[in-house]
Every structure is written in C-alpha cells, then in structure tokens.
XYZ file of N, CA, C and O in Angstrom:
500
model
N 0.851 -1.166 0.016
C -0.003 -0.023 0.000
C 0.897 1.240 0.007
O 1.889 1.281 0.662
N 0.459 2.223 -0.765
C 1.214 3.504 -0.806
C 0.311 4.582 -0.178
O -0.923 4.623 -0.431
N 0.943 5.446 0.582
C 0.206 6.524 1.264
C 0.788 7.820 0.973
O 1.987 8.082 1.297
N 0.032 8.699 0.316
C 0.497 10.052 -0.019
C -0.006 11.033 1.027
O -1.127 10.892 1.527
N 0.772 12.008 1.309
C 0.436 13.061 2.277
C 1.222 14.309 1.997
O 2.094 14.273 1.107
N 0.855 15.417 2.671
C 1.557 16.620 2.524
C 0.851 17.697 1.748
O 1.349 18.835 1.633
N -0.345 17.445 1.233
C -1.118 18.417 0.506
C -1.654 19.478 1.417
O -1.563 19.387 2.662
N -2.220 20.511 0.775
C -2.787 21.568 1.574
C -3.187 22.733 0.725
O -3.202 22.619 -0.512
N -3.633 23.804 1.350
C -4.059 25.025 0.676
C -2.973 26.073 0.844
O -2.623 26.463 2.001
N -2.420 26.524 -0.276
C -1.381 27.516 -0.255
C -1.675 28.632 -1.278
O -2.509 28.417 -2.167
N -0.923 29.732 -1.152
C -1.057 30.785 -2.134
C -0.070 30.548 -3.275
O 0.943 29.849 -3.142
N -0.404 31.193 -4.364
C 0.516 31.050 -5.542
C 1.894 31.508 -5.154
O 2.043 32.510 -4.405
N 2.919 30.788 -5.578
C 4.298 31.113 -5.303
C 4.860 30.329 -4.121
O 6.083 30.310 -3.904
N 3.960 29.657 -3.371
C 4.447 28.951 -2.229
C 4.959 27.553 -2.579
O 4.933 27.234 -3.759
N 5.396 26.859 -1.555
C 5.991 25.497 -1.764
C 5.273 24.514 -0.901
O 4.737 24.825 0.177
N 5.260 23.266 -1.347
C 4.779 22.161 -0.574
C 5.681 20.966 -0.900
O 6.201 20.877 -1.981
N 5.781 20.068 0.045
C 6.477 18.827 -0.172
C 5.511 17.672 0.081
O 5.013 17.497 1.228
N 5.246 16.886 -0.916
C 4.446 15.713 -0.797
C 5.309 14.481 -0.464
O 6.460 14.411 -0.924
N 4.734 13.583 0.326
C 5.480 12.364 0.694
C 4.637 11.171 0.300
O 3.374 11.192 0.321
N 5.329 10.120 -0.106
C 4.683 8.864 -0.449
C 5.455 7.751 0.320
O 6.618 7.544 0.061
N 4.702 7.116 1.232
C 5.329 6.098 2.037
C 4.758 4.735 1.569
O 3.577 4.552 1.347
N 5.679 3.762 1.488
C 5.268 2.367 1.187
C 5.002 1.653 2.519
O 5.899 1.589 3.349
N 3.804 1.147 2.654
C 3.463 0.434 3.891
C 3.467 -1.052 3.696
O 2.849 -1.552 2.757
N 4.263 -1.742 4.549
C 4.285 -3.198 4.409
C 5.207 -3.760 3.357
O 5.261 -4.952 3.162
N 5.894 -2.896 2.610
C 6.861 -3.304 1.677
C 7.823 -2.178 1.399
O 7.662 -1.079 1.962
N 8.794 -2.434 0.582
C 9.734 -1.361 0.210
C 9.556 -0.990 -1.262
O 8.943 -1.716 -2.049
N 10.086 0.151 -1.651
C 9.967 0.607 -2.956
C 10.782 -0.211 -3.968
O 10.670 -0.069 -5.167
N 11.642 -1.081 -3.366
C 12.496 -1.892 -4.239
C 11.713 -2.803 -5.148
O 12.229 -3.289 -6.173
N 10.426 -3.076 -4.831
C 9.615 -3.948 -5.702
C 9.221 -3.235 -6.924
O 8.653 -3.939 -7.841
N 9.401 -1.925 -7.012
C 8.953 -1.159 -8.178
C 10.129 -0.823 -9.070
O 11.171 -0.472 -8.651
N 9.835 -0.855 -10.397
C 10.823 -0.331 -11.364
C 10.759 1.193 -11.368
O 11.775 1.848 -11.518
N 9.504 1.760 -11.322
C 9.344 3.179 -11.280
C 8.354 3.554 -10.171
O 7.443 2.820 -9.843
N 8.554 4.725 -9.657
C 7.583 5.359 -8.729
C 7.236 6.733 -9.331
O 8.124 7.518 -9.683
N 5.969 6.972 -9.463
C 5.538 8.171 -10.178
C 4.531 8.950 -9.366
O 3.938 8.492 -8.371
N 4.504 10.250 -9.728
C 3.489 11.131 -9.195
C 2.574 11.566 -10.330
O 3.094 11.936 -11.439
N 1.266 11.489 -10.132
C 0.277 11.891 -11.078
C -0.666 12.872 -10.344
O -0.724 12.908 -9.141
N -1.443 13.648 -11.145
C -2.455 14.498 -10.496
C -3.688 14.510 -11.360
O -3.659 14.242 -12.542
N -4.758 14.807 -10.679
C -6.037 14.908 -11.360
C -6.837 16.063 -10.832
O -7.163 16.137 -9.663
N -7.095 17.020 -11.776
C -7.944 18.151 -11.457
C -9.385 17.789 -11.711
O -9.716 16.957 -12.501
N -10.319 18.555 -11.109
C -11.773 18.260 -11.307
C -12.119 18.353 -12.787
O -11.764 19.341 -13.458
N -12.792 17.322 -13.287
C -13.204 17.310 -14.667
C -12.157 17.009 -15.692
O -12.396 17.072 -16.875
N -10.999 16.674 -15.215
C -9.873 16.388 -16.146
C -9.322 14.975 -15.924
O -9.579 14.359 -14.877
N -8.594 14.470 -16.904
C -7.988 13.177 -16.778
C -6.798 13.231 -15.871
O -6.177 14.296 -15.682
N -6.427 12.074 -15.308
C -5.278 12.002 -14.485
C -4.039 12.222 -15.395
O -3.965 11.623 -16.506
N -3.147 13.088 -14.968
C -1.967 13.437 -15.784
C -0.672 13.158 -15.064
O -0.553 13.250 -13.858
N 0.314 12.810 -15.842
C 1.660 12.560 -15.328
C 2.309 13.832 -14.834
O 2.180 14.893 -15.419
N 2.989 13.687 -13.710
C 3.757 14.843 -13.130
C 5.253 14.517 -13.202
O 6.030 15.277 -13.670
N 5.607 13.337 -12.549
C 7.033 13.074 -12.468
C 7.207 11.587 -12.155
O 6.273 10.947 -11.584
N 8.319 10.989 -12.484
C 8.642 9.659 -12.061
C 10.143 9.522 -11.761
O 10.984 10.312 -12.275
N 10.425 8.518 -10.972
C 11.844 8.190 -10.717
C 12.015 6.672 -10.947
O 11.189 5.874 -10.515
N 13.071 6.342 -11.679
C 13.340 4.944 -11.926
C 14.150 4.463 -10.736
O 15.151 5.111 -10.392
N 13.693 3.387 -10.111
C 14.290 3.008 -8.881
C 15.753 2.600 -8.974
O 16.567 2.886 -8.134
N 16.045 1.912 -10.072
C 17.427 1.541 -10.335
C 18.101 2.642 -11.031
O 17.793 2.945 -12.159
N 18.978 3.334 -10.361
C 19.739 4.418 -10.975
C 19.244 5.783 -10.675
O 19.952 6.792 -10.876
N 17.964 5.897 -10.266
C 17.471 7.219 -9.857
C 17.136 8.153 -11.026
O 16.972 9.333 -10.829
N 16.986 7.613 -12.207
C 16.683 8.421 -13.351
C 15.308 9.113 -13.175
O 14.330 8.412 -12.758
N 15.206 10.395 -13.459
C 13.922 11.085 -13.234
C 13.435 11.780 -14.497
O 14.171 12.123 -15.365
N 12.101 11.981 -14.547
C 11.427 12.668 -15.693
C 10.401 13.536 -15.103
O 9.738 13.226 -14.110
N 10.149 14.676 -15.826
C 9.115 15.605 -15.358
C 8.228 15.993 -16.527
O 8.692 16.075 -17.671
N 6.991 16.282 -16.233
C 6.111 16.873 -17.244
C 6.641 18.305 -17.503
O 7.146 18.973 -16.661
N 6.401 18.728 -18.706
C 6.886 20.083 -19.106
C 6.306 21.171 -18.168
O 6.932 22.170 -17.890
N 5.037 20.924 -17.772
C 4.357 21.939 -16.980
C 4.981 22.122 -15.603
O 4.680 23.183 -14.962
N 5.780 21.201 -15.113
C 6.322 21.297 -13.775
C 7.834 21.307 -13.770
O 8.444 21.527 -12.739
N 8.427 21.139 -14.902
C 9.928 21.119 -15.056
C 10.540 22.408 -14.555
O 10.075 23.482 -14.882
N 11.505 22.244 -13.672
C 12.134 23.439 -13.077
C 11.507 23.896 -11.800
O 12.121 24.740 -11.114
N 10.311 23.408 -11.499
C 9.640 23.830 -10.264
C 9.443 22.650 -9.293
O 9.497 22.863 -8.102
N 9.297 21.447 -9.835
C 9.110 20.261 -8.960
C 10.334 19.410 -9.026
O 10.994 19.290 -10.034
N 10.549 18.713 -7.894
C 11.685 17.766 -7.799
C 11.221 16.522 -7.109
O 10.676 16.546 -6.032
N 11.416 15.393 -7.766
C 11.145 14.109 -7.161
C 12.424 13.528 -6.548
O 13.504 13.674 -7.134
N 12.291 12.962 -5.386
C 13.453 12.366 -4.708
C 13.026 11.196 -3.856
O 11.859 10.977 -3.670
N 14.018 10.493 -3.334
C 13.658 9.346 -2.515
C 14.572 9.257 -1.308
O 15.735 9.846 -1.345
N 14.095 8.660 -0.272
C 14.868 8.428 0.918
C 14.703 6.953 1.223
O 13.651 6.539 1.817
N 15.684 6.155 0.875
C 15.568 4.711 1.061
C 15.406 4.351 2.531
O 14.663 3.444 2.863
N 16.184 5.030 3.402
C 16.091 4.738 4.871
C 14.688 4.974 5.415
O 14.260 4.229 6.318
N 14.011 5.944 4.920
C 12.657 6.251 5.362
C 11.552 5.572 4.537
O 10.388 5.731 4.808
N 12.006 4.881 3.484
C 11.080 4.187 2.620
C 10.015 5.198 2.103
O 8.816 4.904 2.080
N 10.544 6.331 1.652
C 9.649 7.443 1.205
C 10.128 8.086 -0.087
O 11.351 8.178 -0.295
N 9.160 8.431 -0.888
C 9.452 9.222 -2.095
C 8.782 10.568 -1.899
O 7.675 10.645 -1.450
N 9.533 11.648 -2.233
C 8.995 12.983 -2.082
C 8.785 13.695 -3.441
O 9.367 13.317 -4.467
N 7.880 14.634 -3.426
C 7.673 15.557 -4.508
C 7.741 16.985 -3.943
O 6.811 17.394 -3.277
N 8.888 17.649 -4.170
C 9.055 18.977 -3.725
C 8.476 19.893 -4.790
O 8.904 19.839 -5.953
N 7.491 20.734 -4.380
C 6.815 21.598 -5.360
C 7.065 23.014 -4.961
O 6.647 23.435 -3.879
N 7.713 23.744 -5.827
C 8.040 25.133 -5.577
C 7.315 25.986 -6.616
O 6.876 25.523 -7.668
N 7.199 27.304 -6.334
C 6.574 28.237 -7.222
C 5.236 27.742 -7.706
O 4.920 27.717 -8.888
N 4.437 27.312 -6.743
C 3.104 26.695 -7.165
C 2.237 27.736 -7.830
O 2.255 28.938 -7.519
N 1.498 27.226 -8.774
C 0.568 28.028 -9.538
C -0.884 27.500 -9.328
O -1.067 26.324 -9.029
N -1.930 28.393 -9.540
C -3.291 27.870 -9.396
C -3.599 26.655 -10.287
O -4.335 25.780 -9.908
N -2.934 26.586 -11.439
C -3.165 25.452 -12.364
C -2.553 24.133 -11.798
O -2.731 23.052 -12.379
N -1.790 24.216 -10.749
C -1.287 22.989 -10.054
C -2.275 22.394 -9.102
O -2.116 21.308 -8.625
N -3.423 23.049 -8.989
C -4.481 22.553 -8.077
C -5.011 21.207 -8.589
O -5.456 21.117 -9.739
N -4.973 20.191 -7.768
C -5.401 18.852 -8.155
C -5.224 17.904 -6.942
O -4.655 18.280 -5.935
N -5.746 16.750 -7.098
C -5.433 15.641 -6.183
C -4.179 14.941 -6.726
O -4.162 14.562 -7.949
N -3.178 14.830 -5.886
C -1.907 14.245 -6.301
C -1.865 12.801 -5.793
O -2.100 12.511 -4.594
N -1.445 11.909 -6.648
C -1.303 10.477 -6.382
C 0.138 10.007 -6.580
O 0.753 10.357 -7.580
N 0.558 9.141 -5.683
C 1.777 8.450 -5.982
C 1.413 7.048 -6.437
O 0.380 6.489 -6.098
N 2.295 6.476 -7.245
C 2.035 5.176 -7.841
C 3.319 4.388 -8.025
O 4.396 4.961 -8.231
N 3.222 3.101 -7.889
C 4.380 2.221 -8.104
C 4.117 1.308 -9.289
O 3.016 0.751 -9.394
N 5.113 1.149 -10.097
C 4.995 0.257 -11.231
C 6.028 -0.830 -11.163
O 7.244 -0.589 -11.246
N 5.534 -2.040 -10.919
C 6.454 -3.151 -10.831
C 6.888 -3.746 -12.184
O 7.887 -4.478 -12.220
N 6.153 -3.434 -13.224
C 6.498 -3.943 -14.504
C 6.644 -2.827 -15.554
O 6.778 -3.093 -16.723
N 6.699 -1.610 -15.071
C 6.745 -0.437 -15.903
C 8.020 -0.394 -16.732
O 9.105 -0.681 -16.207
N 7.877 -0.098 -18.016
C 9.047 0.145 -18.862
C 9.181 1.638 -19.116
O 8.213 2.350 -19.039
N 10.405 2.053 -19.467
C 10.662 3.499 -19.543
C 9.743 4.166 -20.590
O 9.237 5.304 -20.322
N 9.530 3.523 -21.692
C 8.731 4.217 -22.740
C 7.268 4.403 -22.353
O 6.532 5.234 -22.972
N 6.805 3.737 -21.352
C 5.405 3.878 -20.858
C 5.312 4.515 -19.504
O 4.226 4.620 -18.908
N 6.417 4.983 -18.926
C 6.461 5.395 -17.550
C 5.734 6.684 -17.300
O 5.606 7.074 -16.148
N 5.272 7.395 -18.315
C 4.465 8.595 -18.071
C 2.981 8.320 -18.178
O 2.155 9.196 -18.076
N 2.633 7.026 -18.393
C 1.239 6.627 -18.503
C 0.697 6.031 -17.227
O 1.324 5.138 -16.673
N -0.423 6.528 -16.782
C -0.981 5.997 -15.524
C -1.261 4.492 -15.611
O -1.125 3.775 -14.595
N -1.638 4.046 -16.731
C -1.947 2.588 -16.934
C -0.721 1.737 -16.722
O -0.904 0.494 -16.568
N 0.470 2.242 -16.711
C 1.647 1.442 -16.543
C 1.973 1.162 -15.086
O 2.923 0.446 -14.792
N 1.196 1.720 -14.173
C 1.430 1.615 -12.748
C 0.387 0.689 -12.114
O -0.831 0.853 -12.420
N 0.800 -0.225 -11.246
C -0.136 -1.156 -10.670
C -0.432 -0.947 -9.199
O -1.272 -1.676 -8.683
N 0.207 -0.025 -8.557
C -0.128 0.211 -7.162
C -0.275 1.727 -6.946
O 0.644 2.498 -7.320
N -1.373 2.100 -6.345
C -1.688 3.535 -6.194
C -1.975 3.910 -4.754
O -2.573 3.101 -3.997
N -1.559 5.084 -4.393
C -1.935 5.628 -3.082
C -3.285 6.289 -3.154
O -3.901 6.372 -4.231
N -3.754 6.868 -2.069
C -5.133 7.368 -1.942
C -5.264 8.787 -2.466
O -6.335 9.227 -2.598
N -4.134 9.488 -2.619
C -4.213 10.889 -3.112
C -4.198 11.899 -2.021
O -4.677 11.642 -0.896
N -3.673 13.042 -2.282
C -3.638 14.154 -1.341
C -3.943 15.460 -2.106
O -3.402 15.672 -3.211
N -4.821 16.261 -1.557
C -5.290 17.429 -2.260
C -4.326 18.586 -2.135
O -3.907 18.915 -0.997
N -4.070 19.166 -3.252
C -3.218 20.396 -3.277
C -4.117 21.501 -3.941
O -4.578 21.333 -5.030
N -4.260 22.587 -3.205
C -5.069 23.706 -3.727
C -4.223 24.944 -3.642
O -3.665 25.325 -2.570
N -4.067 25.587 -4.797
C -3.229 26.809 -4.907
C -4.153 28.002 -5.252
O -4.757 27.932 -6.320
N -4.174 28.955 -4.394
C -5.048 30.099 -4.609
C -4.242 31.208 -5.252
O -3.024 31.335 -5.043
N -4.917 32.034 -6.042
C -4.246 33.104 -6.757
C -4.183 34.372 -5.916
O -4.803 34.518 -4.901
C-alpha cells in the first residue's frame, strides 16, 4: 500500500512537499515510482517519475524546473518537492508504483499497478 500526504491550501508562489510512504513493503519492488495528478473534470496526468534503479527522473513540461522528485531509502519514502506553485497545479496528487513499468510507458497512468489514496493540493491566486 502506498500512502500520499503533505497536500494543503497555499497561495501562488508557495511551496509544498508531498510524501509517499510504502506500507508493508519497500519501494525496491517497483521499477518506477511516479506522481500523477487529477484536477476536477480532467483526466489523471503525469507529473514526475523516478526509476528506482539508478534514480533516473522525468518531469512533465508543466512542472519542469519547479518540482523535484526524490527518494529516501532509509525512510522508505518518495518525495515531490513543489516550488513556485501556480493555481493550475491545483489537483489531487497520487503516488504510484510500477512493478512492470518500462521506460517508454512510464508517463502513462496505466503502466502503474499500485496507487496511493491521493492528497489534495489547492493553490489560490
């Protein structure tokens, strides 16, 4: 089970750090760990992922330069540091683990087989 937390209500320009904790297992079982988000009335969209072997990271163009994904193996946690938040970043954010994910599909939600419950991020203008 994956548990996401750290969301909240902030003003534009502020920062938040989301956490994703693996409960009852370690992230080593996943090839990729990703963050996705879903705004009301919109499809779930890719935000960022990290390849567990080697730490290779990818970001959506909309968050590149503002968001950073990282991991802490000792804490069994993956983070999403979000800086310079914009109102358009408002969404429910989900972390996901992909045990069979391949790099070419790692930006697709369907490539992930384990999902957390989501945490709400609201950015006011």
